[in-house]
PDB file of C-alpha atoms in Angstrom:
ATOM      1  CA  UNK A 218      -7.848   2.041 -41.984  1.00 48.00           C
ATOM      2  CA  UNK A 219      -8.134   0.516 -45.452  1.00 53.00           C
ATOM      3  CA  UNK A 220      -7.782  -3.350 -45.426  1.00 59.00           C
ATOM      4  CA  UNK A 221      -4.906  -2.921 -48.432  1.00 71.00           C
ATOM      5  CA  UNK A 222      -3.150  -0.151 -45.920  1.00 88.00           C
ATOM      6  CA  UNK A 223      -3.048  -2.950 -43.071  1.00 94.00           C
ATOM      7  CA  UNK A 224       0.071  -5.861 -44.484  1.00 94.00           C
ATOM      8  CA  UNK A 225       2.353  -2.258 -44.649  1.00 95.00           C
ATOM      9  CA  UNK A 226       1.348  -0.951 -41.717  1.00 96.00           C
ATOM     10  CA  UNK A 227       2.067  -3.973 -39.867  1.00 97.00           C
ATOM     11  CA  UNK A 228       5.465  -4.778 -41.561  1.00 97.00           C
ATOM     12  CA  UNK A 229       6.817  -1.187 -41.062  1.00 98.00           C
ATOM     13  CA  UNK A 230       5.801  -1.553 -37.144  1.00 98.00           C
ATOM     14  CA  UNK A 231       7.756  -5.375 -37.208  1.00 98.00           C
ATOM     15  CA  UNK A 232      10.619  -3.803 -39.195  1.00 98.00           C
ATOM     16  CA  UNK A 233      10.787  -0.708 -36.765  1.00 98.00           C
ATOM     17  CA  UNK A 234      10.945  -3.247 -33.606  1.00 98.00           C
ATOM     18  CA  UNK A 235       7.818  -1.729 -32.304  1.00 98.00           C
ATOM     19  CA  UNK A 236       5.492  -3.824 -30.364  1.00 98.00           C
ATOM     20  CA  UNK A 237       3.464  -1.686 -29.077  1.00 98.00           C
ATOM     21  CA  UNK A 238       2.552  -0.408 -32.891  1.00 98.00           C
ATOM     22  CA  UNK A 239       2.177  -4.107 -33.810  1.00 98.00           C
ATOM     23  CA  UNK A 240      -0.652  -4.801 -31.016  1.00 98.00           C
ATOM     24  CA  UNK A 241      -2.327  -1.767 -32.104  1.00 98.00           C
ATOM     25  CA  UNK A 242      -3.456  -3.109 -35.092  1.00 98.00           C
ATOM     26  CA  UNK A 243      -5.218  -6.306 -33.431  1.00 98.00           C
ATOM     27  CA  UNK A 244      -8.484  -6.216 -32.246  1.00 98.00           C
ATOM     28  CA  UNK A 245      -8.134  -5.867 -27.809  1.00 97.00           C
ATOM     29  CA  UNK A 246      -8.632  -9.936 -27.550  1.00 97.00           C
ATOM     30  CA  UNK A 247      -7.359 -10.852 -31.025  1.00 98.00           C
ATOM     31  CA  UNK A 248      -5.516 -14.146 -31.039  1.00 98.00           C
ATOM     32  CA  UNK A 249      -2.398 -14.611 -32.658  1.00 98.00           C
ATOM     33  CA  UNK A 250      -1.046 -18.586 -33.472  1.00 98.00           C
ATOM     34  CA  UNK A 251       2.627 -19.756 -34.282  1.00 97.00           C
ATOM     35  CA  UNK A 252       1.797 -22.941 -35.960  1.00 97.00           C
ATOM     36  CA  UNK A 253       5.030 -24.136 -36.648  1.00 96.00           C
ATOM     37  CA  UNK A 254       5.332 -24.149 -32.490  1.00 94.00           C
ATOM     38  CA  UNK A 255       1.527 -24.729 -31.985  1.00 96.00           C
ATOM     39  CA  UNK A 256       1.690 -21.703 -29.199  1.00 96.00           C
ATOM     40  CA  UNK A 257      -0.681 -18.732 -29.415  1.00 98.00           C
ATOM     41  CA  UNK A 258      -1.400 -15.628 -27.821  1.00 98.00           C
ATOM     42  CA  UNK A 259      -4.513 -14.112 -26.854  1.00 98.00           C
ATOM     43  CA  UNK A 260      -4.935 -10.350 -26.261  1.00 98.00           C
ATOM     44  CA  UNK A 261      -2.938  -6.961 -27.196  1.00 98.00           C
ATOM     45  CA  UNK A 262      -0.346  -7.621 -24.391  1.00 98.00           C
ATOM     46  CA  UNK A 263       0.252 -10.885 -24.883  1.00 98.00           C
ATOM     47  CA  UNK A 264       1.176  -9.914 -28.683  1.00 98.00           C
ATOM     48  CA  UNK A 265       3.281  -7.206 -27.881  1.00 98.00           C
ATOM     49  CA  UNK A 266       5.492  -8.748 -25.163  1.00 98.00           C
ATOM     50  CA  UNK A 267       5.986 -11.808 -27.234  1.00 97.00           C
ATOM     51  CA  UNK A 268       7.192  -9.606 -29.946  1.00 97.00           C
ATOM     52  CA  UNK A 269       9.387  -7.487 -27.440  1.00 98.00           C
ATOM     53  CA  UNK A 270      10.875 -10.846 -26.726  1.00 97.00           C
ATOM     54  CA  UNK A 271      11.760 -11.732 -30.294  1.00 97.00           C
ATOM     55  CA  UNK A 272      13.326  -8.610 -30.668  1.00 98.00           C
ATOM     56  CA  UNK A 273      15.668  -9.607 -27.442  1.00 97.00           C
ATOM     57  CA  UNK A 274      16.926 -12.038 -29.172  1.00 98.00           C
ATOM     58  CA  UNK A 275      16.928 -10.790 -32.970  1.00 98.00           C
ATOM     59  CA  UNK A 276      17.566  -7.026 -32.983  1.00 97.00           C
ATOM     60  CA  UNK A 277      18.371  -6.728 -36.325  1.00 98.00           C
ATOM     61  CA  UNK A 278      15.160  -8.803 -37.610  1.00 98.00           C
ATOM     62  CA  UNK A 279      13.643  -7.562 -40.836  1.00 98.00           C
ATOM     63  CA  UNK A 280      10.635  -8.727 -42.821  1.00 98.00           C
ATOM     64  CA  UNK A 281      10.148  -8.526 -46.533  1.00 97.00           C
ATOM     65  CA  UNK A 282       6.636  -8.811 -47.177  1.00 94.00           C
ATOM     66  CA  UNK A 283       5.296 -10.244 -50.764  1.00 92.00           C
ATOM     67  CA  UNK A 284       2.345  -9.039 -53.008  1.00 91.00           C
ATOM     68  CA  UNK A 285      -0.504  -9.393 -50.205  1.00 94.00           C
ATOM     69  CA  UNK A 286      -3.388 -11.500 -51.498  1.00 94.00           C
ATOM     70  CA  UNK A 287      -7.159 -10.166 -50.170  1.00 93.00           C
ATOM     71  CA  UNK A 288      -9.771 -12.633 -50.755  1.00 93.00           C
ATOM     72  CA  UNK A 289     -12.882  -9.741 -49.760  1.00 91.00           C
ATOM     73  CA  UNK A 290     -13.998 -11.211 -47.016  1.00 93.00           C
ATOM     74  CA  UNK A 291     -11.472  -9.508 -44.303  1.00 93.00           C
ATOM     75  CA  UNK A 292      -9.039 -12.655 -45.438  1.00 96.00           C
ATOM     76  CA  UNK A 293      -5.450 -11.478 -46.180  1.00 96.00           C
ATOM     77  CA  UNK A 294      -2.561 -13.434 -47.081  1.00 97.00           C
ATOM     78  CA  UNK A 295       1.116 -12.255 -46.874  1.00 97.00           C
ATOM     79  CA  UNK A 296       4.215 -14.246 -47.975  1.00 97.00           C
ATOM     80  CA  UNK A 297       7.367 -12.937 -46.557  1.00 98.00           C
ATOM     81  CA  UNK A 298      10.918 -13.323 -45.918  1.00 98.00           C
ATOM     82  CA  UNK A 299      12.192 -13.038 -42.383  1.00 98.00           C
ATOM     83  CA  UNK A 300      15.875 -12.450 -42.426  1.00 98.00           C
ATOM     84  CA  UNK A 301      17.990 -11.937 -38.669  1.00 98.00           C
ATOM     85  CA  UNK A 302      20.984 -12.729 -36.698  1.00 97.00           C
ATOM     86  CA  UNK A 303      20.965 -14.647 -33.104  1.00 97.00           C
ATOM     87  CA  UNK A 304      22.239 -11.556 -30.990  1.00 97.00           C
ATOM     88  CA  UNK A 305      20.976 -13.475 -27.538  1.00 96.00           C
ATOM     89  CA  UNK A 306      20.850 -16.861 -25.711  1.00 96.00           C
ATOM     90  CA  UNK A 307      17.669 -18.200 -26.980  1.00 95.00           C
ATOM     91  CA  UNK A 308      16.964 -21.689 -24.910  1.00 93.00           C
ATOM     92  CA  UNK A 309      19.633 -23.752 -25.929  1.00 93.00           C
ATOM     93  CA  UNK A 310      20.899 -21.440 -28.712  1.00 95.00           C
ATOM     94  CA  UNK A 311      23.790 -19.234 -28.094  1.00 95.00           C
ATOM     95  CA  UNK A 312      24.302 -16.203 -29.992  1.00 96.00           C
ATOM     96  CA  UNK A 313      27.449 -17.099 -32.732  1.00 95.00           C
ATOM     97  CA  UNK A 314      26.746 -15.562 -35.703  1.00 91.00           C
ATOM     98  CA  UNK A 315      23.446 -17.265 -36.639  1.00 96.00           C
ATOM     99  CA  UNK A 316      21.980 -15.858 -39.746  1.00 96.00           C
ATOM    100  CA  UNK A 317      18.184 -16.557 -40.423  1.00 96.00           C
ATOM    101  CA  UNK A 318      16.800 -16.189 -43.680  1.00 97.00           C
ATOM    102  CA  UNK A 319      13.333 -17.845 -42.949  1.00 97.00           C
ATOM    103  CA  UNK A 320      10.265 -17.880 -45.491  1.00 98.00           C
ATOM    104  CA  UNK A 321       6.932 -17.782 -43.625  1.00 98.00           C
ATOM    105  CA  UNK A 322       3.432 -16.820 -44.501  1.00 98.00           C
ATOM    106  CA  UNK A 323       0.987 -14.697 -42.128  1.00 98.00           C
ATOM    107  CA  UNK A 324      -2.495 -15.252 -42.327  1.00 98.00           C
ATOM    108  CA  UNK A 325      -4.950 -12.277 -41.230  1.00 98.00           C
ATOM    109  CA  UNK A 326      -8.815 -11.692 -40.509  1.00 97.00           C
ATOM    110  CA  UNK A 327      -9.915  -8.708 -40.362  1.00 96.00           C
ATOM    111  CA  UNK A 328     -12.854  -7.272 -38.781  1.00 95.00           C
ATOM    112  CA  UNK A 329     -13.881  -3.633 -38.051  1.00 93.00           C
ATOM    113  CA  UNK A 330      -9.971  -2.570 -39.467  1.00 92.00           C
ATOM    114  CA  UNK A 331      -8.446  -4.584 -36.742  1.00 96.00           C
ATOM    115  CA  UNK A 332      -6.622  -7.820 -37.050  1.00 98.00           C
ATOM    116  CA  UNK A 333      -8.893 -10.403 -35.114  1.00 98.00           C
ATOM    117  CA  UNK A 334      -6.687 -13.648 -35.873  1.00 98.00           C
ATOM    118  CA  UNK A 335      -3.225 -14.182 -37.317  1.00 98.00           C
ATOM    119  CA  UNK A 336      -1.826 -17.089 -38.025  1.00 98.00           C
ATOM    120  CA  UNK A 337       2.201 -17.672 -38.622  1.00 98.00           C
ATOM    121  CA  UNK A 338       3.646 -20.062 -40.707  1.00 98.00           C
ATOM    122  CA  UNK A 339       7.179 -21.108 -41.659  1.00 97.00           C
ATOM    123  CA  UNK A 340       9.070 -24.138 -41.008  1.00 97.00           C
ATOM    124  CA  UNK A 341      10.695 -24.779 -37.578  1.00 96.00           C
ATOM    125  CA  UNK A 342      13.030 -27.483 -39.084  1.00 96.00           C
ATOM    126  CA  UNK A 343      14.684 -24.961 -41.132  1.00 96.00           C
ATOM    127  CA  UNK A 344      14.586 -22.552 -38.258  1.00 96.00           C
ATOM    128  CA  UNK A 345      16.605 -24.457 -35.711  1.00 95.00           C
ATOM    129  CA  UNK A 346      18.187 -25.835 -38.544  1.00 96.00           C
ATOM    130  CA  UNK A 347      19.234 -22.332 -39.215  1.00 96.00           C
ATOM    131  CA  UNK A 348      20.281 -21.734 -35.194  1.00 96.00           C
ATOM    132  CA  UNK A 349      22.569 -24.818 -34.688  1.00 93.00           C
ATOM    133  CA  UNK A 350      24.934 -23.548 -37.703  1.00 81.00           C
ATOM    134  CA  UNK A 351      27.676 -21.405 -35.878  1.00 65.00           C
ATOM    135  CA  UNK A 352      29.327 -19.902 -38.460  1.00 51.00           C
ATOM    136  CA  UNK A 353      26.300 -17.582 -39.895  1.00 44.00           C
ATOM    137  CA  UNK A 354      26.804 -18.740 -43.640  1.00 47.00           C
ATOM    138  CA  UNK A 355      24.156 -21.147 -44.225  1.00 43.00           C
ATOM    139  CA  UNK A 356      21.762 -19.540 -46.731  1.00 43.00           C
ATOM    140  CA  UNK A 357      19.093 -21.774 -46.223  1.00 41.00           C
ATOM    141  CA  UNK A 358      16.137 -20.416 -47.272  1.00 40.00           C
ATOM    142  CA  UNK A 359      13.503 -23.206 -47.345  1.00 39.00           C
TER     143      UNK A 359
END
């Protein structure tokens, strides 16, 4: 796979709520880090069925990705916009009508065509921010 192929490949597999298609493009012990949460996940399955879990709770989650940036050496950059509604209890969230429109920024390395390390970014203030409004009409978007 061509490294410029890879941010579309793995948005369409996020966008089509496939985890299975996601994990297939990391490396069998890649690692992948939510900063914002300081959590990661190590391994294929460990991706994949924190994904599957996102997608319990967010079924309609879509992600716009930017213009990637490459810097040559298997370094890829990828601004995006994560929009969603809270469709499932989600710790001390319950599903109202929670919109999320979320700005984040993945960070890839690539190695051999696989994904060896991403990193997530985007802001958890604005997240849960995001979560305790109960109408769904707050259009943050920091």
């Amino acid at each position: 796979m061509a490294l410029s192929d890879l941010p579309g490949r793995l948005y369409a597999a996020y966008n089509r709520h496939d985890p299975g298609a996601v994990a297939e493009l990391y490396d069998i012990d890649a690692v992948h880090r939510e900063i914002a949460q300081d959590r990661a996940r190590t391994g294929r399955e460990a991706i994949a069925d924190g994904l599957a879990r996102f997608f319990e709770w967010f079924p309609d989650a879509h992600w716009a990705g930017r213009a990637a940036v490459d810097d040559g050496r298997g370094g890829i950059a990828i601004p995006y916009l994560l929009t969603a509604t809270l469709q499932r209890q989600m710790g001390p969230f319950a599903p109202q009508g929670q919109a999320v429109a979320l700005k984040g920024l993945h960070l890839l390395r690539v190695e051999r065509g696989v994904i060896q390390c991403s990193e997530d970014y985007w802001d958890a203030a604005t997240f849960q921010r995001q979560l305790a409004t109960t109408n769904g009409k707050n259009g943050e978007t920091s």
